[in-house]
Amino acid sequence: MTENTQQSNHSAPELPTQYTPADVEGPLYERWVERGYFEADEKSDKPPYTIVIPPPNVTGSLHLGHAFEHTLIDALTRRKRMQGYETLWQPGMDHAGIATQNVVERELAKEGVSRHDLGREAFVERVWQWKGESGGQISGQMRRLGDGVAWSRERFTMDEGLSKSVQTIFKRLYDDELIYRAERIINWCPRCLTAISDIEVEYQDDEGELVSIRYGEGDASIVVATTRAETMLGDTAVAVHPEDERYAHLVGTEIELPLTGRRIPVVADEHVDPEFGTGAVKVTPAHDPNDFEIGRRHDLPNLAVLDERGVITAHGPFQGLDRFEARSAIVGALRAESRIVSEKRPYTHSVGHCSRCKTTIEPRLSMQWWVKVGPLAKAAGDAVREGKVKIHPKEMESRYFGWVDNLHDWCISRQLWWGHRIPVWYGPNGEVVCVGPDDEAPTGEGWTQDTDVLDTWFSSGLWPFSTLGWPEQTPSVEKFYPNAVLVTGYDILFFWVARMMMFGLYAMDGTPPFHTIALHGMVRDQFGKKMSKSFGNAVNPLDWMDSYGSDAVRFTLARGANPGVDVPIGEDWVQGSRNFANKIWNATRFALMNGATVEGELPPAEQLSATDRWILSRLNSVVAEVDAHYDDYQFAKLSDTLFHFAWDEVFDWYVELSKTTFMAGGPAADASRRVLGEVLDVTLRLLHPIVPFVTETLWTTLTGGESVVIADWPKDSGFRDEAAEREIETVQQVVTEVRRFRSDQGLQPGQKVPAQLELSGTALAAHEAAMRSLLRLQPAGEDFSATASLPVAGARVALDLSGTIDVEAERKRLTKDLGAAEKEKAQATAKLGNEAFLAKAPEKVVDKIRGRLEAAEADIVRITAQLAALPPA
């Protein structure tokens, strides 16, 4: 595992006694960027490895979810760079149409100005000005986290090149009749004054009212129920099921619509559920998607009674009222005419809200632009079914199929000023011309461009190839498309992932935008609760970085990252990761002080001690294990593997076992210094993708190499020594048992005790000095008298505890503990022997009792041994 390790003959400088992240991280990151380590060269002969950043909104700032996702992507790309790939982590930001327009409009409002006062051109110019001054603060925060992105390639979804990509694909889809303009029911936000797509609607249970209203008179009357009484002003029919005999005599007739004086038909439609409510429904085609379809089937008129702000437009006493004011007024008027049959209040039901401003959505008939998603969605589904694209974890596939297999046509037009303008011009005589990027827009009197802009997800759906220069067949497109993997949260599987799949397959001749979709969960607080400012549990990751360092935040996030599963995180866990960084620092500092080196080849195995062979064997196993976890996107498992190997095996065991060897000097010490250097070199390289800053400082100090960022990723040499592993496991067993005995006897960790070690005939003899050092055991003098004897792993450790403990008090304590353990065993045994109990008790309860029995039996064995080891009274 020493191939290509960058090193030079040098005298390793001494590390500071304490690691201070704030002094290290900023300068290190700037050095990496200045040296171009993160840039990607399309002319390189290296195999490509591409990941795009899920472009954060230009309005945003780094939150814990960003830090989590970026940590995972950075770990993948840093490892691949070390493995010899031409690695591109593509950075950039999304223009975030509605969100950005809202921010700038709020800024204008402070000045007493609206966007309409400025006009469209001046307003858009103002947004660009805001973007330059205030937008993109997240870039600086990404640097704080250590994101290894190719900054020279940073893109913005409103860049000139990306605008060309948007115009190109719009034109192609339009020419292929996959984009069309039609009047349909859309989700309308009366606050943002724009259409939004289905996936931008958040549903929640709201308290409202369910009102049953009688339409018509006498035998020619029908009762309908509604939660939106204000829309009755736009009713153009009442619908019943064709086989509902209760209303057969009314089908084809007309009844009077209350409050309006209009007469509306009764129609029969299969959509109506005769078992629900009265079996009759009011039909408002201009304000309900299901009613719109009924209206189309029965050629009903579309009567809009609400304007873009949710204000009643119908003539009469309700004109000018807000929709919610009108609801109460209309119910009151109906009650006055004795038209209210029943009222249920409060009535809890699911209501759609704008995901950005939380305003209640209003279904509204509107002329909009649409993508015909049928063939695109089928291709996106087939790509996964046929194995061209893998979803990880696999159980998330069903969610993906459930979405793409049931997609409705996508409303892509937005009534905003900030965004990609729809490239369609209308002529004075009804002409409609779609203009591509290389086409001349129509000019002359009467020609106007469509005023709408495109849904933000339309441009971000092109991100994997628009950022590379498409529609031109650039060297970057040739080299870096498709992406190796998309790392993103399962929450935007529908928003973004499906859009990229549809557009990538369509634009790139059937080549999907990525080979793998690796989905992760959401970051939550330590109690599993969603983080939110309103809950008071939101965390600014920069605060934690300031307190504990970026490595600590990164390691905490990675250690909680199980595929597709939400990640709980608390500050005490970040403190623990800070302690781990300090442990790495202190152990490496100790190693350097004791001559650890990477100079020269490793000695052959026959010249190494069992301790050296053990740690090298374990090191190779860990390299293989970490590689397997990376390839399966098991960040939590690989982080845990590295944590326990570094802390437990390297620092707590190998370093401690080697101290006596270093003190003794000679060839064995020289060999161990080289082995320790090798272990630290490889361990630091393995840790680097997750904790880049502390590992860079330590690795360059240890090896003299230029940077661990461009060092080789460790390889499993295949070296294994099972005999050495068993031997050291036995040493660990003896040390652990004697430590436990010392603790049980109340001895202080540093308290020295005379002892004899009977190790003859075992492999432990070679480790006696190390074991005595670890266990604080003094040699037995001439007056040695064993007061306790511990048989462990074929060896025996005799100790003289006289004068160190109160034997009689200890015997009483242990006897009491033994009695409690025997009572616990008896109770558990009795329950498990009771057939009636076993027949009724849940399996979890039975398993718990079995566990109690096992624990009690283990306690009895342990305490009996401790009593036997006590000196006689």
PDB file of N, CA, C and O in Angstrom, residues 318-366:
ATOM      1  N   PHE A 318     -72.332  40.227  -4.049  1.00  0.00           N
ATOM      2  CA  PHE A 318     -71.079  39.656  -3.548  1.00  0.00           C
ATOM      3  C   PHE A 318     -69.860  40.142  -4.339  1.00  0.00           C
ATOM      4  O   PHE A 318     -68.739  39.828  -3.987  1.00  0.00           O
ATOM      5  N   GLN A 319     -70.103  40.877  -5.383  1.00  0.00           N
ATOM      6  CA  GLN A 319     -69.005  41.349  -6.221  1.00  0.00           C
ATOM      7  C   GLN A 319     -68.039  42.216  -5.400  1.00  0.00           C
ATOM      8  O   GLN A 319     -68.452  43.077  -4.627  1.00  0.00           O
ATOM      9  N   GLY A 320     -66.720  41.927  -5.555  1.00  0.00           N
ATOM     10  CA  GLY A 320     -65.703  42.698  -4.857  1.00  0.00           C
ATOM     11  C   GLY A 320     -65.283  42.117  -3.517  1.00  0.00           C
ATOM     12  O   GLY A 320     -64.339  42.612  -2.896  1.00  0.00           O
ATOM     13  N   LEU A 321     -65.999  41.078  -3.055  1.00  0.00           N
ATOM     14  CA  LEU A 321     -65.622  40.449  -1.785  1.00  0.00           C
ATOM     15  C   LEU A 321     -64.484  39.459  -2.000  1.00  0.00           C
ATOM     16  O   LEU A 321     -64.426  38.759  -3.013  1.00  0.00           O
ATOM     17  N   ASP A 322     -63.596  39.399  -1.022  1.00  0.00           N
ATOM     18  CA  ASP A 322     -62.563  38.360  -1.006  1.00  0.00           C
ATOM     19  C   ASP A 322     -63.253  36.996  -0.911  1.00  0.00           C
ATOM     20  O   ASP A 322     -64.348  36.861  -0.342  1.00  0.00           O
ATOM     21  N   ARG A 323     -62.603  35.950  -1.435  1.00  0.00           N
ATOM     22  CA  ARG A 323     -63.236  34.621  -1.498  1.00  0.00           C
ATOM     23  C   ARG A 323     -63.702  34.118  -0.138  1.00  0.00           C
ATOM     24  O   ARG A 323     -64.754  33.487  -0.030  1.00  0.00           O
ATOM     25  N   PHE A 324     -62.916  34.403   0.921  1.00  0.00           N
ATOM     26  CA  PHE A 324     -63.309  33.902   2.235  1.00  0.00           C
ATOM     27  C   PHE A 324     -64.426  34.749   2.849  1.00  0.00           C
ATOM     28  O   PHE A 324     -65.300  34.232   3.554  1.00  0.00           O
ATOM     29  N   GLU A 325     -64.396  36.058   2.564  1.00  0.00           N
ATOM     30  CA  GLU A 325     -65.510  36.914   2.991  1.00  0.00           C
ATOM     31  C   GLU A 325     -66.788  36.502   2.260  1.00  0.00           C
ATOM     32  O   GLU A 325     -67.873  36.436   2.858  1.00  0.00           O
ATOM     33  N   ALA A 326     -66.645  36.237   0.969  1.00  0.00           N
ATOM     34  CA  ALA A 326     -67.808  35.857   0.165  1.00  0.00           C
ATOM     35  C   ALA A 326     -68.407  34.542   0.658  1.00  0.00           C
ATOM     36  O   ALA A 326     -69.624  34.361   0.623  1.00  0.00           O
ATOM     37  N   ARG A 327     -67.553  33.627   1.121  1.00  0.00           N
ATOM     38  CA  ARG A 327     -68.049  32.330   1.586  1.00  0.00           C
ATOM     39  C   ARG A 327     -69.064  32.537   2.720  1.00  0.00           C
ATOM     40  O   ARG A 327     -70.175  31.980   2.689  1.00  0.00           O
ATOM     41  N   SER A 328     -68.706  33.346   3.716  1.00  0.00           N
ATOM     42  CA  SER A 328     -69.614  33.589   4.837  1.00  0.00           C
ATOM     43  C   SER A 328     -70.873  34.336   4.382  1.00  0.00           C
ATOM     44  O   SER A 328     -71.996  34.021   4.812  1.00  0.00           O
ATOM     45  N   ALA A 329     -70.675  35.324   3.501  1.00  0.00           N
ATOM     46  CA  ALA A 329     -71.816  36.116   3.041  1.00  0.00           C
ATOM     47  C   ALA A 329     -72.799  35.272   2.256  1.00  0.00           C
ATOM     48  O   ALA A 329     -74.031  35.411   2.395  1.00  0.00           O
ATOM     49  N   ILE A 330     -72.295  34.398   1.420  1.00  0.00           N
ATOM     50  CA  ILE A 330     -73.172  33.561   0.592  1.00  0.00           C
ATOM     51  C   ILE A 330     -73.920  32.550   1.449  1.00  0.00           C
ATOM     52  O   ILE A 330     -75.124  32.321   1.260  1.00  0.00           O
ATOM     53  N   VAL A 331     -73.228  31.947   2.418  1.00  0.00           N
ATOM     54  CA  VAL A 331     -73.913  31.009   3.317  1.00  0.00           C
ATOM     55  C   VAL A 331     -75.010  31.740   4.088  1.00  0.00           C
ATOM     56  O   VAL A 331     -76.124  31.221   4.264  1.00  0.00           O
ATOM     57  N   GLY A 332     -74.714  32.979   4.516  1.00  0.00           N
ATOM     58  CA  GLY A 332     -75.734  33.767   5.223  1.00  0.00           C
ATOM     59  C   GLY A 332     -76.939  34.058   4.346  1.00  0.00           C
ATOM     60  O   GLY A 332     -78.096  33.962   4.791  1.00  0.00           O
ATOM     61  N   ALA A 333     -76.694  34.394   3.082  1.00  0.00           N
ATOM     62  CA  ALA A 333     -77.791  34.677   2.152  1.00  0.00           C
ATOM     63  C   ALA A 333     -78.609  33.431   1.868  1.00  0.00           C
ATOM     64  O   ALA A 333     -79.846  33.488   1.785  1.00  0.00           O
ATOM     65  N   LEU A 334     -77.959  32.295   1.746  1.00  0.00           N
ATOM     66  CA  LEU A 334     -78.669  31.028   1.511  1.00  0.00           C
ATOM     67  C   LEU A 334     -79.494  30.643   2.737  1.00  0.00           C
ATOM     68  O   LEU A 334     -80.618  30.121   2.614  1.00  0.00           O
ATOM     69  N   ARG A 335     -78.920  30.907   3.909  1.00  0.00           N
ATOM     70  CA  ARG A 335     -79.661  30.595   5.137  1.00  0.00           C
ATOM     71  C   ARG A 335     -80.928  31.452   5.221  1.00  0.00           C
ATOM     72  O   ARG A 335     -82.000  30.971   5.624  1.00  0.00           O
ATOM     73  N   ALA A 336     -80.803  32.694   4.804  1.00  0.00           N
ATOM     74  CA  ALA A 336     -81.962  33.601   4.834  1.00  0.00           C
ATOM     75  C   ALA A 336     -83.067  33.116   3.895  1.00  0.00           C
ATOM     76  O   ALA A 336     -84.253  33.371   4.134  1.00  0.00           O
ATOM     77  N   GLU A 337     -82.687  32.405   2.840  1.00  0.00           N
ATOM     78  CA  GLU A 337     -83.681  31.871   1.888  1.00  0.00           C
ATOM     79  C   GLU A 337     -84.058  30.428   2.223  1.00  0.00           C
ATOM     80  O   GLU A 337     -84.703  29.756   1.419  1.00  0.00           O
ATOM     81  N   SER A 338     -83.621  29.952   3.402  1.00  0.00           N
ATOM     82  CA  SER A 338     -83.922  28.581   3.856  1.00  0.00           C
ATOM     83  C   SER A 338     -83.376  27.533   2.894  1.00  0.00           C
ATOM     84  O   SER A 338     -83.966  26.469   2.683  1.00  0.00           O
ATOM     85  N   ARG A 339     -82.223  27.824   2.314  1.00  0.00           N
ATOM     86  CA  ARG A 339     -81.604  26.888   1.368  1.00  0.00           C
ATOM     87  C   ARG A 339     -80.566  25.988   2.047  1.00  0.00           C
ATOM     88  O   ARG A 339     -80.126  25.012   1.454  1.00  0.00           O
ATOM     89  N   ILE A 340     -80.184  26.322   3.260  1.00  0.00           N
ATOM     90  CA  ILE A 340     -79.183  25.522   3.962  1.00  0.00           C
ATOM     91  C   ILE A 340     -79.866  24.334   4.631  1.00  0.00           C
ATOM     92  O   ILE A 340     -80.709  24.503   5.526  1.00  0.00           O
ATOM     93  N   VAL A 341     -79.495  23.136   4.203  1.00  0.00           N
ATOM     94  CA  VAL A 341     -80.078  21.913   4.761  1.00  0.00           C
ATOM     95  C   VAL A 341     -79.313  21.485   6.018  1.00  0.00           C
ATOM     96  O   VAL A 341     -79.907  21.030   7.002  1.00  0.00           O
ATOM     97  N   SER A 342     -77.983  21.618   5.964  1.00  0.00           N
ATOM     98  CA  SER A 342     -77.163  21.268   7.135  1.00  0.00           C
ATOM     99  C   SER A 342     -75.829  21.993   7.043  1.00  0.00           C
ATOM    100  O   SER A 342     -75.378  22.359   5.954  1.00  0.00           O
ATOM    101  N   GLU A 343     -75.234  22.204   8.210  1.00  0.00           N
ATOM    102  CA  GLU A 343     -73.904  22.820   8.278  1.00  0.00           C
ATOM    103  C   GLU A 343     -73.046  22.026   9.255  1.00  0.00           C
ATOM    104  O   GLU A 343     -73.480  21.729  10.366  1.00  0.00           O
ATOM    105  N   LYS A 344     -71.868  21.662   8.797  1.00  0.00           N
ATOM    106  CA  LYS A 344     -70.929  20.962   9.675  1.00  0.00           C
ATOM    107  C   LYS A 344     -69.724  21.868   9.881  1.00  0.00           C
ATOM    108  O   LYS A 344     -68.984  22.165   8.944  1.00  0.00           O
ATOM    109  N   ARG A 345     -69.560  22.320  11.103  1.00  0.00           N
ATOM    110  CA  ARG A 345     -68.504  23.278  11.404  1.00  0.00           C
ATOM    111  C   ARG A 345     -67.948  23.010  12.805  1.00  0.00           C
ATOM    112  O   ARG A 345     -68.741  22.886  13.739  1.00  0.00           O
ATOM    113  N   PRO A 346     -66.636  22.823  13.045  1.00  0.00           N
ATOM    114  CA  PRO A 346     -65.593  22.852  12.008  1.00  0.00           C
ATOM    115  C   PRO A 346     -65.553  21.534  11.235  1.00  0.00           C
ATOM    116  O   PRO A 346     -65.894  20.471  11.781  1.00  0.00           O
ATOM    117  N   TYR A 347     -65.149  21.631   9.997  1.00  0.00           N
ATOM    118  CA  TYR A 347     -65.017  20.453   9.132  1.00  0.00           C
ATOM    119  C   TYR A 347     -63.566  20.412   8.655  1.00  0.00           C
ATOM    120  O   TYR A 347     -63.118  21.289   7.926  1.00  0.00           O
ATOM    121  N   THR A 348     -62.820  19.409   9.108  1.00  0.00           N
ATOM    122  CA  THR A 348     -61.404  19.304   8.773  1.00  0.00           C
ATOM    123  C   THR A 348     -61.229  18.569   7.456  1.00  0.00           C
ATOM    124  O   THR A 348     -61.739  17.458   7.279  1.00  0.00           O
ATOM    125  N   HIS A 349     -60.536  19.204   6.543  1.00  0.00           N
ATOM    126  CA  HIS A 349     -60.295  18.566   5.248  1.00  0.00           C
ATOM    127  C   HIS A 349     -58.959  19.034   4.684  1.00  0.00           C
ATOM    128  O   HIS A 349     -58.378  20.026   5.130  1.00  0.00           O
ATOM    129  N   SER A 350     -58.461  18.295   3.698  1.00  0.00           N
ATOM    130  CA  SER A 350     -57.153  18.584   3.112  1.00  0.00           C
ATOM    131  C   SER A 350     -57.263  19.748   2.137  1.00  0.00           C
ATOM    132  O   SER A 350     -58.096  19.739   1.236  1.00  0.00           O
ATOM    133  N   VAL A 351     -56.402  20.738   2.329  1.00  0.00           N
ATOM    134  CA  VAL A 351     -56.435  21.951   1.506  1.00  0.00           C
ATOM    135  C   VAL A 351     -55.031  22.223   0.973  1.00  0.00           C
ATOM    136  O   VAL A 351     -54.049  22.132   1.710  1.00  0.00           O
ATOM    137  N   GLY A 352     -54.941  22.569  -0.305  1.00  0.00           N
ATOM    138  CA  GLY A 352     -53.654  22.864  -0.925  1.00  0.00           C
ATOM    139  C   GLY A 352     -53.179  24.277  -0.620  1.00  0.00           C
ATOM    140  O   GLY A 352     -53.971  25.223  -0.602  1.00  0.00           O
ATOM    141  N   HIS A 353     -51.865  24.411  -0.375  1.00  0.00           N
ATOM    142  CA  HIS A 353     -51.256  25.715  -0.095  1.00  0.00           C
ATOM    143  C   HIS A 353     -50.027  25.893  -0.973  1.00  0.00           C
ATOM    144  O   HIS A 353     -49.330  24.927  -1.305  1.00  0.00           O
ATOM    145  N   CYS A 354     -49.741  27.127  -1.318  1.00  0.00           N
ATOM    146  CA  CYS A 354     -48.532  27.452  -2.073  1.00  0.00           C
ATOM    147  C   CYS A 354     -47.312  27.095  -1.228  1.00  0.00           C
ATOM    148  O   CYS A 354     -47.201  27.530  -0.074  1.00  0.00           O
ATOM    149  N   SER A 355     -46.399  26.305  -1.777  1.00  0.00           N
ATOM    150  CA  SER A 355     -45.243  25.859  -1.001  1.00  0.00           C
ATOM    151  C   SER A 355     -44.319  27.008  -0.636  1.00  0.00           C
ATOM    152  O   SER A 355     -43.507  26.885   0.282  1.00  0.00           O
ATOM    153  N   ARG A 356     -44.448  28.150  -1.323  1.00  0.00           N
ATOM    154  CA  ARG A 356     -43.535  29.261  -1.054  1.00  0.00           C
ATOM    155  C   ARG A 356     -44.111  30.284  -0.083  1.00  0.00           C
ATOM    156  O   ARG A 356     -43.425  30.762   0.795  1.00  0.00           O
ATOM    157  N   CYS A 357     -45.387  30.641  -0.281  1.00  0.00           N
ATOM    158  CA  CYS A 357     -45.925  31.701   0.583  1.00  0.00           C
ATOM    159  C   CYS A 357     -47.037  31.199   1.506  1.00  0.00           C
ATOM    160  O   CYS A 357     -47.565  31.963   2.300  1.00  0.00           O
ATOM    161  N   LYS A 358     -47.412  29.914   1.360  1.00  0.00           N
ATOM    162  CA  LYS A 358     -48.389  29.243   2.230  1.00  0.00           C
ATOM    163  C   LYS A 358     -49.828  29.725   2.021  1.00  0.00           C
ATOM    164  O   LYS A 358     -50.715  29.377   2.798  1.00  0.00           O
ATOM    165  N   THR A 359     -50.080  30.524   0.998  1.00  0.00           N
ATOM    166  CA  THR A 359     -51.442  30.969   0.689  1.00  0.00           C
ATOM    167  C   THR A 359     -52.268  29.790   0.176  1.00  0.00           C
ATOM    168  O   THR A 359     -51.754  28.915  -0.515  1.00  0.00           O
ATOM    169  N   THR A 360     -53.561  29.776   0.525  1.00  0.00           N
ATOM    170  CA  THR A 360     -54.447  28.722   0.030  1.00  0.00           C
ATOM    171  C   THR A 360     -54.551  28.809  -1.489  1.00  0.00           C
ATOM    172  O   THR A 360     -54.813  29.872  -2.054  1.00  0.00           O
ATOM    173  N   ILE A 361     -54.307  27.686  -2.136  1.00  0.00           N
ATOM    174  CA  ILE A 361     -54.336  27.618  -3.597  1.00  0.00           C
ATOM    175  C   ILE A 361     -55.776  27.715  -4.105  1.00  0.00           C
ATOM    176  O   ILE A 361     -56.705  27.189  -3.483  1.00  0.00           O
ATOM    177  N   GLU A 362     -55.937  28.367  -5.243  1.00  0.00           N
ATOM    178  CA  GLU A 362     -57.244  28.481  -5.878  1.00  0.00           C
ATOM    179  C   GLU A 362     -57.201  27.783  -7.234  1.00  0.00           C
ATOM    180  O   GLU A 362     -56.462  28.200  -8.129  1.00  0.00           O
ATOM    181  N   PRO A 363     -57.934  26.658  -7.415  1.00  0.00           N
ATOM    182  CA  PRO A 363     -58.025  26.074  -8.757  1.00  0.00           C
ATOM    183  C   PRO A 363     -58.673  27.104  -9.692  1.00  0.00           C
ATOM    184  O   PRO A 363     -59.691  27.708  -9.356  1.00  0.00           O
ATOM    185  N   ARG A 364     -58.060  27.312 -10.870  1.00  0.00           N
ATOM    186  CA  ARG A 364     -58.512  28.399 -11.721  1.00  0.00           C
ATOM    187  C   ARG A 364     -58.357  28.027 -13.184  1.00  0.00           C
ATOM    188  O   ARG A 364     -57.322  27.490 -13.589  1.00  0.00           O
ATOM    189  N   LEU A 365     -59.352  28.294 -13.959  1.00  0.00           N
ATOM    190  CA  LEU A 365     -59.281  28.051 -15.393  1.00  0.00           C
ATOM    191  C   LEU A 365     -58.411  29.128 -16.024  1.00  0.00           C
ATOM    192  O   LEU A 365     -58.647  30.328 -15.838  1.00  0.00           O
ATOM    193  N   SER A 366     -57.388  28.685 -16.753  1.00  0.00           N
ATOM    194  CA  SER A 366     -56.446  29.661 -17.286  1.00  0.00           C
ATOM    195  C   SER A 366     -55.772  29.114 -18.532  1.00  0.00           C
ATOM    196  O   SER A 366     -55.556  27.903 -18.664  1.00  0.00           O
TER     197      SER A 366
END
